[in-house]
Tab-separated table of C-alpha atoms and ligand atoms in Angstrom:
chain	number	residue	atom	x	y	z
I	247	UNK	CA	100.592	-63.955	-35.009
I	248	UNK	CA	103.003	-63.241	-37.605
I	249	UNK	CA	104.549	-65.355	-40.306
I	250	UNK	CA	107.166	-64.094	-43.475
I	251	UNK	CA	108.034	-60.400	-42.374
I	252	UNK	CA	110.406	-59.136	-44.835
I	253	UNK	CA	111.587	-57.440	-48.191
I	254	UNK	CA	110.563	-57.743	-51.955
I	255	UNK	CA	112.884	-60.757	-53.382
I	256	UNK	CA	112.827	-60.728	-56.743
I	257	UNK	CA	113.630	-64.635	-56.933
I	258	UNK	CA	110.164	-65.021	-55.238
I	259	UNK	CA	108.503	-62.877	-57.642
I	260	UNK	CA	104.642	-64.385	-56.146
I	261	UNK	CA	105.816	-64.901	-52.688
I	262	UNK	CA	103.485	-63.483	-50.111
I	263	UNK	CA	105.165	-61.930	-47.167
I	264	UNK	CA	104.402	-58.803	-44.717
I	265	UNK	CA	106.456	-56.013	-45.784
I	266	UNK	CA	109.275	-54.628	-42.988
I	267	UNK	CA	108.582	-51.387	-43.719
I	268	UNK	CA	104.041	-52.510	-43.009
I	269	UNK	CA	105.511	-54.368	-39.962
I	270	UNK	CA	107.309	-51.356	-38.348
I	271	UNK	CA	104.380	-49.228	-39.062
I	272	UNK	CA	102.209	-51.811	-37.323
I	273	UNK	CA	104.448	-51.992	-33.843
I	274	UNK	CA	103.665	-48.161	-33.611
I	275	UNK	CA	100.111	-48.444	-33.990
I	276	UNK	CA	99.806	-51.454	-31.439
I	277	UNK	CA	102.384	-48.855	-29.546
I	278	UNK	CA	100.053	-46.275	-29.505
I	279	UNK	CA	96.415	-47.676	-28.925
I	280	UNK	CA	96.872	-50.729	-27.113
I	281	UNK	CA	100.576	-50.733	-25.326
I	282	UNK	CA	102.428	-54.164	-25.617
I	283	UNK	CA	102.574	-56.626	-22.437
I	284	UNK	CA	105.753	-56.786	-20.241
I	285	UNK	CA	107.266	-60.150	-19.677
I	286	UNK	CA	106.619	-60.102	-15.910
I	287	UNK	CA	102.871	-59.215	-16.822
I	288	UNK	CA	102.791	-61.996	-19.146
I	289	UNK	CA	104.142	-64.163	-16.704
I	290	UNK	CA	101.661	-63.301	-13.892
I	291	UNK	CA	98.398	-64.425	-16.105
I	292	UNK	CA	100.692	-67.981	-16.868
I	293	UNK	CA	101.334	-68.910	-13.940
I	294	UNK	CA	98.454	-66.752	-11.108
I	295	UNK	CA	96.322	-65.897	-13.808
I	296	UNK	CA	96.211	-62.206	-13.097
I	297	UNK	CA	95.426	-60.019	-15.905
I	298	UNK	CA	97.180	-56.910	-16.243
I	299	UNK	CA	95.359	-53.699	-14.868
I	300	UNK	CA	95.077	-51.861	-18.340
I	301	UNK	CA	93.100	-54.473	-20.751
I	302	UNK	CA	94.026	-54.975	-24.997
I	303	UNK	CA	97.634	-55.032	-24.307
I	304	UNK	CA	99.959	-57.298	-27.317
I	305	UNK	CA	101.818	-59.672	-26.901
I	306	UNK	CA	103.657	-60.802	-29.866
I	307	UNK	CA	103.944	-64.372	-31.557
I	308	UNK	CA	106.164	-65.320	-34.424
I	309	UNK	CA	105.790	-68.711	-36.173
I	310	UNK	CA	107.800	-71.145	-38.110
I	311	UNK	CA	111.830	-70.238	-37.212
I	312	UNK	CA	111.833	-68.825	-40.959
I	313	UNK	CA	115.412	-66.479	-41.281
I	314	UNK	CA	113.558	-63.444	-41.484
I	315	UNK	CA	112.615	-63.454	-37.830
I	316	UNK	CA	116.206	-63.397	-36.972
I	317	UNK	CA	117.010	-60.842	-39.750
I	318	UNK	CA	114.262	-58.304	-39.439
I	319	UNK	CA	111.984	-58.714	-36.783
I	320	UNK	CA	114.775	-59.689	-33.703
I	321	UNK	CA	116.519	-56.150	-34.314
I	322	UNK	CA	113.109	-54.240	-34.611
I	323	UNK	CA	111.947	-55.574	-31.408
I	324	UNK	CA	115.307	-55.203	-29.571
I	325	UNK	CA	115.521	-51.269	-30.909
I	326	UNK	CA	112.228	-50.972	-29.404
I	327	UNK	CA	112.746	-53.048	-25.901
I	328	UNK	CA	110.712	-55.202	-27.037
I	329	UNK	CA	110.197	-59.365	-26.407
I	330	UNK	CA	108.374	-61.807	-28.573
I	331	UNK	CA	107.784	-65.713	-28.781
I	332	UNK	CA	109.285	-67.683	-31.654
I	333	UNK	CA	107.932	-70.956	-32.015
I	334	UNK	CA	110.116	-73.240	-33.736
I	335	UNK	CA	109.218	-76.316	-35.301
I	336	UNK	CA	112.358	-79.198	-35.011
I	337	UNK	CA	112.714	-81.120	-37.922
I	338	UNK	CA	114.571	-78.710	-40.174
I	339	UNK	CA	117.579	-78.759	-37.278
I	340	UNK	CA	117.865	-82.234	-37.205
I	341	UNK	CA	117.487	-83.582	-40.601
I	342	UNK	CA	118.490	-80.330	-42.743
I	343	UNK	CA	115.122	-80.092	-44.778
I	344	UNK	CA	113.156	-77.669	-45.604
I	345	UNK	CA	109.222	-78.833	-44.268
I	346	UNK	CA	106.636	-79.458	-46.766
I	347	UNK	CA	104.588	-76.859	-45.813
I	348	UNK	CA	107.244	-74.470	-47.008
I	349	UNK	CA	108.398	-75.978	-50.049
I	350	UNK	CA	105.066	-75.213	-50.979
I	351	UNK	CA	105.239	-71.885	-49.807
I	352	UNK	CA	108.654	-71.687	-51.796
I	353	UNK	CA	107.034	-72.845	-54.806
I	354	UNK	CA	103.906	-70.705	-54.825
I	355	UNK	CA	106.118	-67.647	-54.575
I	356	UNK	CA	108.616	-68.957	-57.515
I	357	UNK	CA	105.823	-70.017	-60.250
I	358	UNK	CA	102.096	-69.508	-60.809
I	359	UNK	CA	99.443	-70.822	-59.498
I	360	UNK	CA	98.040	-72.093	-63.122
I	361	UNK	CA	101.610	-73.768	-64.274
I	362	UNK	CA	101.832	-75.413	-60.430
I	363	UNK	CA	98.470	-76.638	-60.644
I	364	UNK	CA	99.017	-78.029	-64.194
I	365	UNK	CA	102.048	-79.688	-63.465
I	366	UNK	CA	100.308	-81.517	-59.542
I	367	UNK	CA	97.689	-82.780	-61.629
I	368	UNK	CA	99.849	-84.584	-63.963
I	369	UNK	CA	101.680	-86.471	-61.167
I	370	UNK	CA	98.658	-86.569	-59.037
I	371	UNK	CA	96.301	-89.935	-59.468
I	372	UNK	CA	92.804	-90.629	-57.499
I	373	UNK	CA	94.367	-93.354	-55.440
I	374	UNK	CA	96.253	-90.740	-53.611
I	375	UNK	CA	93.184	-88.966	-52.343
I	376	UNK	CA	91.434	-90.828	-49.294
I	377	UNK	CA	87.963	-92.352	-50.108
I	378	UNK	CA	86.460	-89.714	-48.245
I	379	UNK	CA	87.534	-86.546	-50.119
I	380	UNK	CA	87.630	-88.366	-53.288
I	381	UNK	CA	84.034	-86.563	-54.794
I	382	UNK	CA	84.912	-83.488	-53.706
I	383	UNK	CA	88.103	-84.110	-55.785
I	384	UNK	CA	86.239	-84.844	-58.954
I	385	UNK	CA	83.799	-81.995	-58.532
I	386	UNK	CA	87.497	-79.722	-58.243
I	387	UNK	CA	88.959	-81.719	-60.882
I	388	UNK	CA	85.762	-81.305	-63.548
I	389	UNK	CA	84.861	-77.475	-62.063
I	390	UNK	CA	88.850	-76.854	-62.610
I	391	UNK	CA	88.006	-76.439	-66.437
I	392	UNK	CA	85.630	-73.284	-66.396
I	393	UNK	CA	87.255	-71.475	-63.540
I	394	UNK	CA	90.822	-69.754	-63.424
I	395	UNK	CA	93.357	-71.855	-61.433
I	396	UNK	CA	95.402	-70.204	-58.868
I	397	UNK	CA	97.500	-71.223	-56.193
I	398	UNK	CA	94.850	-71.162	-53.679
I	399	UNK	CA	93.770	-74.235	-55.484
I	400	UNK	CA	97.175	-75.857	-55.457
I	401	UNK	CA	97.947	-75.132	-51.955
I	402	UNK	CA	94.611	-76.812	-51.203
I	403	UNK	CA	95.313	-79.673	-53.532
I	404	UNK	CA	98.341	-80.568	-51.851
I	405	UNK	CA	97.520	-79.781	-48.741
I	406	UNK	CA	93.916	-81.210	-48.118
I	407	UNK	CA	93.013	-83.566	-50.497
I	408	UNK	CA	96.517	-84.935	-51.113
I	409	UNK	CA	96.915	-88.014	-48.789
I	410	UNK	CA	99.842	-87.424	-46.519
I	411	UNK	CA	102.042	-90.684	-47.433
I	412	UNK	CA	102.546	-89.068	-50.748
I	413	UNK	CA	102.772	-85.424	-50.297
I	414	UNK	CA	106.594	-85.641	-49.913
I	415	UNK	CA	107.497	-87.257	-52.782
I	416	UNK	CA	104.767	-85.185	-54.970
I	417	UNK	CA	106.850	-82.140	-54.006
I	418	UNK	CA	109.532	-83.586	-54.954
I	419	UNK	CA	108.133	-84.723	-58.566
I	420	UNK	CA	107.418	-81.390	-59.135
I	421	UNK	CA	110.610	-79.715	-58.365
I	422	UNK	CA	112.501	-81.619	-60.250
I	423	UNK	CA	110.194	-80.944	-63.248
I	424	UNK	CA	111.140	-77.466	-62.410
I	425	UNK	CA	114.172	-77.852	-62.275
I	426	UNK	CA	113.856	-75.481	-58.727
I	427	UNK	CA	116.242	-75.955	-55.817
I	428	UNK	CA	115.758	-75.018	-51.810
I	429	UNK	CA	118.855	-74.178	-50.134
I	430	UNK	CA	117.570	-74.911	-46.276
I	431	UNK	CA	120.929	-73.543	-44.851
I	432	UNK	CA	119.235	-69.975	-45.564
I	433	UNK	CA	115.485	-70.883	-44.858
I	434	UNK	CA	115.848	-71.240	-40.915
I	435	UNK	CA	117.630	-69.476	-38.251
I	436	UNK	CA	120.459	-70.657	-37.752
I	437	UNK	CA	120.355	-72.466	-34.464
I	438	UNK	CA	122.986	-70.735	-32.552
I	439	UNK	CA	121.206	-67.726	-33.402
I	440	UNK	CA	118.004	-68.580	-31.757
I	441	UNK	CA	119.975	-68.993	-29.085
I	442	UNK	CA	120.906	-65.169	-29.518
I	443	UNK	CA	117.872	-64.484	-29.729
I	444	UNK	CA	116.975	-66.251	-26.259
I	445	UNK	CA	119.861	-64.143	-24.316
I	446	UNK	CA	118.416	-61.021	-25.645
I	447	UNK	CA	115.057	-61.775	-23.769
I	448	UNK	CA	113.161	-63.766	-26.608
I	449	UNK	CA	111.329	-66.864	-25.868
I	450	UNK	CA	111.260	-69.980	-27.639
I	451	UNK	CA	108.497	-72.123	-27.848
I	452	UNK	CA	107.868	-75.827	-29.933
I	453	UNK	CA	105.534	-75.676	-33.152
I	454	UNK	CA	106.021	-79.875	-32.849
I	455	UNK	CA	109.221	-81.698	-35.018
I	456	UNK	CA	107.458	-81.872	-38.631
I	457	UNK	CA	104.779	-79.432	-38.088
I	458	UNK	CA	101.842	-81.681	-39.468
I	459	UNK	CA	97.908	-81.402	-38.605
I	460	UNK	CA	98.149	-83.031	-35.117
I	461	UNK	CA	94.197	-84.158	-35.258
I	462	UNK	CA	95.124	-86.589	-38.143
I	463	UNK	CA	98.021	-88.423	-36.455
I	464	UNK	CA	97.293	-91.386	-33.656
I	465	UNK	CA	98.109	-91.017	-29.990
I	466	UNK	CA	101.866	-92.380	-30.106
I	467	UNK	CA	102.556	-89.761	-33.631
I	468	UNK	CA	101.379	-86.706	-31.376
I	469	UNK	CA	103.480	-88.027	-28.522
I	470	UNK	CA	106.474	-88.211	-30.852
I	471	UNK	CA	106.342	-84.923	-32.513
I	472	UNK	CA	105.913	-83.438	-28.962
I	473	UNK	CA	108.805	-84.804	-27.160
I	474	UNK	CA	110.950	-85.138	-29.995
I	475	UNK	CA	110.893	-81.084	-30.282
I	476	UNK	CA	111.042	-80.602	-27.134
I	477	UNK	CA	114.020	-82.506	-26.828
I	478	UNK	CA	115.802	-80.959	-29.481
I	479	UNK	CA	115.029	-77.850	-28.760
I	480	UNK	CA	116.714	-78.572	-25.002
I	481	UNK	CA	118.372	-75.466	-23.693
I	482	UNK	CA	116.843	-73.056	-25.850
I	483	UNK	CA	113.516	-74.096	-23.250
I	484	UNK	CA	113.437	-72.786	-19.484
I	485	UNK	CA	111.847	-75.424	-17.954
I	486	UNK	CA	109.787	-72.939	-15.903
I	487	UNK	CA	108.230	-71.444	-19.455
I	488	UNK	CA	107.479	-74.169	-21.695
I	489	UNK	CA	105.113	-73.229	-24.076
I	490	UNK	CA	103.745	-74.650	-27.822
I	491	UNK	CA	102.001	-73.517	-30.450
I	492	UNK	CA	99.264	-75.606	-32.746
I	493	UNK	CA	100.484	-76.033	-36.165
I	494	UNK	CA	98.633	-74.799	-38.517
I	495	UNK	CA	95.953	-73.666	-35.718
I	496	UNK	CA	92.222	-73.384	-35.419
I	497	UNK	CA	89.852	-76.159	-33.490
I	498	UNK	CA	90.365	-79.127	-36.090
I	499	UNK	CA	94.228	-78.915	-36.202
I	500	UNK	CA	94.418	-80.481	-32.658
I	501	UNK	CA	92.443	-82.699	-30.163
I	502	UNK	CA	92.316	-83.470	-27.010
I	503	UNK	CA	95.115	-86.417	-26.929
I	504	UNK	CA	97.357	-83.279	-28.238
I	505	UNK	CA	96.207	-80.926	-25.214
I	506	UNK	CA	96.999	-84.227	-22.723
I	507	UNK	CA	100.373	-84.821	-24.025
I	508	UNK	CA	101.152	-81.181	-23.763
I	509	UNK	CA	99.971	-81.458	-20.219
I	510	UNK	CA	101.607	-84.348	-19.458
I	511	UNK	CA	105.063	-82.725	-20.605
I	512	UNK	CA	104.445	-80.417	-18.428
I	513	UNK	CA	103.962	-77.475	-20.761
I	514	UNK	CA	102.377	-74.569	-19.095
I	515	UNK	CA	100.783	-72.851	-22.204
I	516	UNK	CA	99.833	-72.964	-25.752
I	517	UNK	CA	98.423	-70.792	-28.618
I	518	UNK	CA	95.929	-71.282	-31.093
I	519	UNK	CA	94.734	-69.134	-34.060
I	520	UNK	CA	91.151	-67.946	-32.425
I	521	UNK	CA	90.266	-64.014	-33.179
I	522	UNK	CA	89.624	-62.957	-30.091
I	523	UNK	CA	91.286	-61.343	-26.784
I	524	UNK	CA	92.577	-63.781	-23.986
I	525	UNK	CA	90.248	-63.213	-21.174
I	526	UNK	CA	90.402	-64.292	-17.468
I	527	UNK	CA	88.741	-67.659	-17.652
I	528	UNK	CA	91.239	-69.121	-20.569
I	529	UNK	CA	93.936	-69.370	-17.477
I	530	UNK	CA	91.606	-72.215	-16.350
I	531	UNK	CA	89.525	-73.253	-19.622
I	532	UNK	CA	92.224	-72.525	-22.856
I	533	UNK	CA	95.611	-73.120	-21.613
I	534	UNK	CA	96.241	-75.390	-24.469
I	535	UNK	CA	94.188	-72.946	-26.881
I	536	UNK	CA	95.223	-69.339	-26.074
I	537	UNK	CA	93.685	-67.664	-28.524
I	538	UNK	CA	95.574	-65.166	-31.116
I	539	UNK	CA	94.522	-62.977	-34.205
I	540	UNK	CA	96.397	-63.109	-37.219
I	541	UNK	CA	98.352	-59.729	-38.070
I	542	UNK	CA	96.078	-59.012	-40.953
I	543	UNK	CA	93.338	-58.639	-39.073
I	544	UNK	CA	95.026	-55.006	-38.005
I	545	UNK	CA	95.955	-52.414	-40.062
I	546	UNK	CA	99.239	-52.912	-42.000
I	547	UNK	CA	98.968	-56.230	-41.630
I	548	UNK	CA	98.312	-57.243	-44.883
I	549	UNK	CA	100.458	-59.103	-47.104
I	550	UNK	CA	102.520	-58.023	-50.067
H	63	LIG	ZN1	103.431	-72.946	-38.495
């Protein structure tokens, strides 16, 4: 699983990406101890479950749509013959935004963690936190004081305890306090290009329309963000291969009303974040949970 794979931007002076250069070096090593999976191979575990006859092959998995896939990675993997999955979450085509998970992303690389922080917490109130988080708040908010503030804290702020309803419009707060602009035209590909990408072998998958934590949104929610990317997405899906990928991943980003509704689209796999190899019995058991490692968890993997 890969995210930001790119060069040092010196707009985004904190921005935490995986170097091109640490990416290329990776593709050789998977190259030369484990061998990457064909397409037809891949296809033969979907749909018969058949594993292919040498074990640890890789297949590779590319989240989010960001540009860099379509800058870097696409012409690396077409030099080398190879394919990849890009899953591609909708609401950034249809309403021009940028999603809140990468503003934040956009702001963590732009500032510190210690002046973001500062300025959250001065737009931030306790009736925005649910009751249920709301003393582990305090206990963040008092042990904030003594420890050094960084923008794992932030990110955590705004993305856990920060009730949903009022994420949006927090971001927004503290942008214009920063006086920071997005330009979304250059954070996605381009959608004609993923459709490039698609004629040159590469598959596109949904990562849902707003990419939220599927476990905290009710039945009909789940059903919207589903078919709503789905639809969007339209020709850039063979019907015969469509496949989705958890946002956010791991066992308490989903549930099982989000496995059924993949199902009942008729999706025929999706991917999870789980270390650990696929194996023969997650053709029956994990369909809707493949499991993947992240990239760092190899060498060169790490982030810049
Ligand atoms: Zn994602």
């Amino acid at each position: 699983m890969y995210h930001y794979v790119r060069e040092y931007n010196a707009t985004l002076p904190y921005f935490r990406y995986l170097d091109i250069n640490n990416f290329r070096k990776q593709l050789d090593f998977f190259e030369a101890e484990y061998g990457y999976i064909s397409f037809e191979e891949w296809c033969d575990f979907i749909y018969n479950g058949l594993m292919p006859k040498k074990p640890g092959k890789v297949l590779l998995t590319f989240d989010d749509a960001m540009r860099c896939h379509y800058d870097y990675v696409f012409p690396e993997l077409i030099k080398r013959g190879l394919w990849g999955i890009f899953y591609v979450p909708t609401a950034p085509y249809s309403d021009s935004t940028i999603l809140d998970v990468h503003r934040i992303h956009l702001l963590c690389g732009s500032f510190s963690g210690t002046k973001l922080l500062k300025i959250a917490y001065s737009f931030i109130t306790e009736k925005m936190i649910p009751d249920q988080m709301i003393e582990e708040f305090r206990n963040l908010t008092y042990t904030r004081q003594q420890n050094t503030e960084g923008v794992s804290e932030f990110k955590r702020l705004m993305n856990y305890f920060l009730d949903y309803k009022y994420r949006s419009t927090i971001i927004d707060q503290i942008i214009d306090h920063l006086n920071f602009s997005f330009n979304s035209d250059i954070f996605y590909i381009p959608y004609k290009n993923l459709f490039e990408m698609k004629r040159n072998g590469m598959i596109i998958g949904s990562h849902s329309h707003s990419h939220p934590v599927m476990s905290k949104l009710s039945i009909q929610s789940q059903q919207d963000e589903i078919e709503k990317s789905f639809l969007i997405l339209g020709d850039l899906i063979d019907l015969e291969h469509k496949s989705y990928c958890h946002p956010y991943g791991g066992f308490h980003s989903f549930n099982k009303t989000t496995t059924e509704t993949l199902e009942k689209h008729n999706v025929f796999y999706s991917f999870n974040v789980e270390g650990r190899e696929i194996n023969q019995s997650d053709f029956i058991h994990s369909k809707h949970y493949l499991p993947r490692f992240d990239c760092n968890l190899f060498p060169f993997g790490k982030s810049s």
